[in-house]
Amino acid sequence: MASTAPWWRNAVIYQVYVRSFRDSDGDGVGDLAGVRERLPYLRDLGVDAVWLTPFYRSPMIDGGYDVADYRDVDPMFGTLADLDALVADVHALGLRIVIDLVPNHSSHEHPWFVEALASPPGSPARDRYVFRPGRGAAGELPPNDWGSVFGGPAWTRVSDGQWYLHLFDPSQPDLNWANPQVHTEFESILRFWLDRGVDGFRVDVAHGLVKAEGLPDRAGHSDLLRSAATPYFDQEGVHDIYRAWRKILDEYPGDRMAVAEAWVGSPVRVARYVRPDELHQAFNFEYLLAPLEAESMRKIIDESLEAAAEVGAPTTWVLGNHDTVRPVTRYGDGPAGLARARAAALLTLALPGSMYIYQGEELGLPEVLDLPVEVLQDPTWERSGHTVRGRDGARVPLPWSGDRPPYGFSPDGTRTWLPQPAAWAGHTVAAQAGAPASTLELYRHALRLRREHPALGEGSLRWLPSPAPDVLVLARDPGLVCTVNLGAGPVTLPDHGELLCASAPVTGRVLPPDTAAWWSR
């Protein structure tokens, strides 16, 4: 019997980093028309929905997360007509579409900020952003000690002596969510895209919109990836914003949804973003950051499921995204890292709730660690004084076909916006399609089973006795067992039934190291 639960509660959602997915016009940059071309690939992969990173008008100083116009498409990616056609094609294939929303900050080229700089201190235009006088005898010091996530101070001084806040790059001034105009504007933006048929939003820096009263010193550097409550992250006021947004989302048919990018201190804090009257999902970054070893994984899985159940929400699992090192490299790189990433994928797909896949994970792509410094574009590289390379290594364009760059991402001879490794020929979609042992076919097989098996998706989990400390054994009812060997040697398992799927070859009941397997009984 078909489930009547909202689609997002057990969906597998594929993140498309638009600049690096598929280039349709030969300029070396991915675009909306390129995404449309490859939608059948995503349907055949077996995902339920597509999340697009920002395609809005932008100077692209932070890859489009510096938005100059929230209601238009940047010419680099196409037109509004291209977006409308993409939405229509997504729905025609039986998929859903989620788009990025960036409410913490705008671009410095946004008309509001241009007006703010042209207006005097204390003006209504300035009040849409966080402007403050400086400290020191002549206001020469920043208003407080906050640091930018990208390195350096979080304040920049303008010509009349005031300072403005930017938790990220100076080209990304923070909006002032104490101003009712900001609330009204973003509620209008939500409706603009909902009216165009999008199924949901990924809310960028969802924990950062509200700043503590008085902007007190923090006495420490910003770290987006490991954030407990600070004067600028995870403040109580963000929840009122999402309650208002939830009412708007609920007005529309089709189970529209929103997922929070909230880097907060614990699963309990994450769960506060997905209470019944707030957002629908929140990425489980504790799981992403956890070491791939049995005790740690079991602990975070249990804590996450318990916290989500307290508020009636599904847990939203994620192994990577455009801001983090790719799993293959994070888990050790080379063949060992790939084996562990494949095992982690099968474990994650077996868990109750929803999962996000970042483009290229299904191809086993590693992080590109040797990009020439002259091509680096992440603002972290400059803001850190050339000490932190940033996130470009996870954003290299996808390899589709062929034995040399650009591997079908762009027409032959095109120079892609980030260079692809010469050794990626074996990673292409064409090379892996139909190859039984490939990572692509592993994902296709597992996603098909996840869709078909009655135990998978939303539901409950039971831990079964383990034959060794480094082995996880979990049951999904009815009739599925997932075993994961994270130890250094093979382990003989008890009889769990018929082998359905494995991340590496399994003979009999002997589970090799760095291997996950699904069994049906």
Short mmCIF file of N, CA and C in Angstrom, two decimals, residues 250-328:
data_model
loop_
_atom_site.label_atom_id
_atom_site.label_comp_id
_atom_site.label_asym_id
_atom_site.label_seq_id
_atom_site.Cartn_x
_atom_site.Cartn_y
_atom_site.Cartn_z
N ASP A 250 2.46 25.85 4.66
CA ASP A 250 1.26 25.03 4.84
C ASP A 250 0.07 25.53 4.02
N GLU A 251 0.12 26.76 3.57
CA GLU A 251 -0.97 27.29 2.74
C GLU A 251 -1.01 26.64 1.36
N TYR A 252 0.14 26.13 0.92
CA TYR A 252 0.26 25.62 -0.44
C TYR A 252 0.03 24.12 -0.47
N PRO A 253 -0.56 23.61 -1.56
CA PRO A 253 -0.78 22.16 -1.67
C PRO A 253 0.52 21.43 -1.99
N GLY A 254 0.50 20.11 -1.77
CA GLY A 254 1.63 19.30 -2.22
C GLY A 254 2.74 19.10 -1.23
N ASP A 255 2.47 19.33 0.06
CA ASP A 255 3.49 19.09 1.09
C ASP A 255 4.77 19.87 0.83
N ARG A 256 4.65 21.17 0.66
CA ARG A 256 5.85 22.00 0.52
C ARG A 256 6.65 21.95 1.83
N MET A 257 7.96 22.12 1.75
CA MET A 257 8.81 21.88 2.92
C MET A 257 10.00 22.83 2.95
N ALA A 258 10.70 22.81 4.09
CA ALA A 258 11.96 23.54 4.22
C ALA A 258 12.90 22.74 5.11
N VAL A 259 14.19 22.78 4.75
CA VAL A 259 15.22 22.06 5.50
C VAL A 259 16.24 23.06 5.99
N ALA A 260 16.60 22.94 7.26
CA ALA A 260 17.51 23.90 7.90
C ALA A 260 18.95 23.45 7.78
N GLU A 261 19.80 24.38 7.32
CA GLU A 261 21.24 24.22 7.52
C GLU A 261 21.56 24.87 8.86
N ALA A 262 21.57 24.07 9.90
CA ALA A 262 21.76 24.59 11.25
C ALA A 262 22.91 23.84 11.92
N TRP A 263 24.07 24.48 11.95
CA TRP A 263 25.23 23.89 12.62
C TRP A 263 25.14 24.27 14.10
N VAL A 264 24.49 23.43 14.89
CA VAL A 264 24.29 23.71 16.31
C VAL A 264 24.89 22.59 17.14
N GLY A 265 24.80 22.74 18.47
CA GLY A 265 25.67 21.95 19.32
C GLY A 265 25.31 20.51 19.57
N SER A 266 24.06 20.08 19.30
CA SER A 266 23.67 18.73 19.66
C SER A 266 22.41 18.36 18.90
N PRO A 267 22.10 17.04 18.83
CA PRO A 267 20.83 16.64 18.21
C PRO A 267 19.61 17.26 18.87
N VAL A 268 19.68 17.51 20.17
CA VAL A 268 18.56 18.14 20.86
C VAL A 268 18.36 19.56 20.35
N ARG A 269 19.46 20.29 20.13
CA ARG A 269 19.33 21.66 19.59
C ARG A 269 18.84 21.62 18.14
N VAL A 270 19.30 20.65 17.37
CA VAL A 270 18.82 20.52 15.99
C VAL A 270 17.31 20.29 15.97
N ALA A 271 16.84 19.44 16.87
CA ALA A 271 15.42 19.07 16.87
C ALA A 271 14.52 20.27 17.12
N ARG A 272 15.02 21.31 17.75
CA ARG A 272 14.19 22.49 18.00
C ARG A 272 13.79 23.18 16.68
N TYR A 273 14.56 22.98 15.62
CA TYR A 273 14.24 23.59 14.33
C TYR A 273 13.15 22.83 13.59
N VAL A 274 12.83 21.61 14.03
CA VAL A 274 11.85 20.79 13.31
C VAL A 274 10.69 20.40 14.22
N ARG A 275 10.40 21.27 15.18
CA ARG A 275 9.18 21.09 15.95
C ARG A 275 7.98 21.22 15.02
N PRO A 276 6.82 20.71 15.42
CA PRO A 276 5.70 20.58 14.47
C PRO A 276 5.28 21.88 13.78
N ASP A 277 5.54 23.03 14.39
CA ASP A 277 5.12 24.28 13.78
C ASP A 277 6.29 25.07 13.19
N GLU A 278 7.45 24.40 13.01
CA GLU A 278 8.60 25.09 12.43
C GLU A 278 8.99 24.43 11.11
N LEU A 279 10.26 24.22 10.87
CA LEU A 279 10.70 23.65 9.61
C LEU A 279 10.49 22.13 9.61
N HIS A 280 10.68 21.52 8.45
CA HIS A 280 10.34 20.11 8.29
C HIS A 280 11.53 19.18 8.50
N GLN A 281 12.70 19.63 8.09
CA GLN A 281 13.92 18.83 8.20
C GLN A 281 15.05 19.73 8.68
N ALA A 282 16.09 19.11 9.24
CA ALA A 282 17.34 19.81 9.57
C ALA A 282 18.48 18.83 9.35
N PHE A 283 19.48 19.24 8.61
CA PHE A 283 20.60 18.36 8.31
C PHE A 283 21.26 17.88 9.60
N ASN A 284 21.62 16.61 9.63
CA ASN A 284 22.27 16.02 10.79
C ASN A 284 23.79 16.11 10.61
N PHE A 285 24.33 17.27 10.98
CA PHE A 285 25.76 17.49 10.79
C PHE A 285 26.60 16.76 11.83
N GLU A 286 26.04 16.47 13.00
CA GLU A 286 26.76 15.66 13.97
C GLU A 286 27.11 14.30 13.36
N TYR A 287 26.20 13.75 12.59
CA TYR A 287 26.45 12.47 11.92
C TYR A 287 27.52 12.63 10.85
N LEU A 288 27.45 13.71 10.09
CA LEU A 288 28.46 13.96 9.05
C LEU A 288 29.86 14.05 9.66
N LEU A 289 29.98 14.72 10.80
CA LEU A 289 31.28 14.97 11.39
C LEU A 289 31.80 13.82 12.25
N ALA A 290 30.94 12.87 12.58
CA ALA A 290 31.35 11.79 13.48
C ALA A 290 32.41 10.90 12.83
N PRO A 291 33.38 10.42 13.61
CA PRO A 291 34.34 9.46 13.06
C PRO A 291 33.62 8.17 12.67
N LEU A 292 34.07 7.56 11.58
CA LEU A 292 33.42 6.35 11.09
C LEU A 292 33.94 5.15 11.88
N GLU A 293 33.47 5.04 13.10
CA GLU A 293 33.78 3.89 13.95
C GLU A 293 32.52 3.55 14.73
N ALA A 294 32.41 2.29 15.10
CA ALA A 294 31.12 1.74 15.51
C ALA A 294 30.52 2.45 16.71
N GLU A 295 31.29 2.66 17.75
CA GLU A 295 30.73 3.26 18.96
C GLU A 295 30.22 4.67 18.70
N SER A 296 31.01 5.47 17.98
CA SER A 296 30.59 6.85 17.69
C SER A 296 29.35 6.88 16.83
N MET A 297 29.30 6.03 15.80
CA MET A 297 28.16 6.04 14.91
C MET A 297 26.90 5.59 15.63
N ARG A 298 27.00 4.55 16.43
CA ARG A 298 25.81 4.08 17.15
C ARG A 298 25.31 5.17 18.10
N LYS A 299 26.23 5.85 18.77
CA LYS A 299 25.84 6.89 19.73
C LYS A 299 25.11 8.03 19.03
N ILE A 300 25.64 8.52 17.93
CA ILE A 300 25.00 9.65 17.27
C ILE A 300 23.70 9.24 16.60
N ILE A 301 23.63 8.01 16.10
CA ILE A 301 22.37 7.52 15.53
C ILE A 301 21.30 7.48 16.61
N ASP A 302 21.62 6.90 17.76
CA ASP A 302 20.64 6.81 18.85
C ASP A 302 20.20 8.19 19.32
N GLU A 303 21.16 9.09 19.53
CA GLU A 303 20.83 10.43 20.03
C GLU A 303 19.98 11.19 19.01
N SER A 304 20.30 11.03 17.74
CA SER A 304 19.57 11.74 16.70
C SER A 304 18.13 11.25 16.59
N LEU A 305 17.97 9.92 16.58
CA LEU A 305 16.61 9.37 16.48
C LEU A 305 15.77 9.73 17.69
N GLU A 306 16.38 9.70 18.87
CA GLU A 306 15.64 10.04 20.08
C GLU A 306 15.21 11.50 20.06
N ALA A 307 16.11 12.41 19.70
CA ALA A 307 15.79 13.84 19.70
C ALA A 307 14.72 14.16 18.67
N ALA A 308 14.82 13.55 17.48
CA ALA A 308 13.83 13.81 16.44
C ALA A 308 12.47 13.25 16.83
N ALA A 309 12.46 12.07 17.46
CA ALA A 309 11.19 11.46 17.85
C ALA A 309 10.47 12.31 18.89
N GLU A 310 11.21 13.01 19.73
CA GLU A 310 10.60 13.85 20.75
C GLU A 310 9.72 14.94 20.15
N VAL A 311 10.05 15.39 18.92
CA VAL A 311 9.28 16.45 18.27
C VAL A 311 8.50 15.91 17.07
N GLY A 312 8.49 14.59 16.88
CA GLY A 312 7.70 14.00 15.81
C GLY A 312 8.27 14.23 14.42
N ALA A 313 9.56 14.45 14.33
CA ALA A 313 10.19 14.75 13.03
C ALA A 313 11.04 13.57 12.57
N PRO A 314 11.27 13.46 11.28
CA PRO A 314 12.24 12.47 10.79
C PRO A 314 13.66 12.99 10.99
N THR A 315 14.61 12.09 11.06
CA THR A 315 16.01 12.50 11.06
C THR A 315 16.48 12.61 9.61
N THR A 316 17.31 13.61 9.36
CA THR A 316 17.75 13.92 8.00
C THR A 316 19.25 13.70 7.92
N TRP A 317 19.66 12.57 7.34
CA TRP A 317 21.05 12.14 7.33
C TRP A 317 21.79 12.74 6.14
N VAL A 318 23.06 13.02 6.34
CA VAL A 318 23.87 13.60 5.27
C VAL A 318 25.33 13.21 5.51
N LEU A 319 26.02 12.83 4.43
CA LEU A 319 27.44 12.46 4.51
C LEU A 319 28.36 13.53 3.96
N GLY A 320 27.82 14.47 3.20
CA GLY A 320 28.66 15.51 2.62
C GLY A 320 27.82 16.57 1.95
N ASN A 321 28.48 17.68 1.59
CA ASN A 321 27.85 18.74 0.81
C ASN A 321 28.95 19.62 0.24
N HIS A 322 28.56 20.74 -0.34
CA HIS A 322 29.53 21.61 -1.02
C HIS A 322 30.43 22.36 -0.06
N ASP A 323 30.17 22.27 1.25
CA ASP A 323 30.98 22.98 2.25
C ASP A 323 31.94 22.06 3.00
N THR A 324 31.88 20.76 2.75
CA THR A 324 32.66 19.81 3.55
C THR A 324 33.52 18.92 2.65
N VAL A 325 34.57 18.37 3.23
CA VAL A 325 35.46 17.47 2.49
C VAL A 325 34.67 16.22 2.09
N ARG A 326 34.84 15.79 0.86
CA ARG A 326 34.10 14.63 0.37
C ARG A 326 34.37 13.39 1.23
N PRO A 327 33.35 12.53 1.41
CA PRO A 327 33.51 11.38 2.30
C PRO A 327 34.69 10.49 1.95
N VAL A 328 34.93 10.24 0.67
CA VAL A 328 36.04 9.35 0.29
C VAL A 328 37.35 9.83 0.90
#
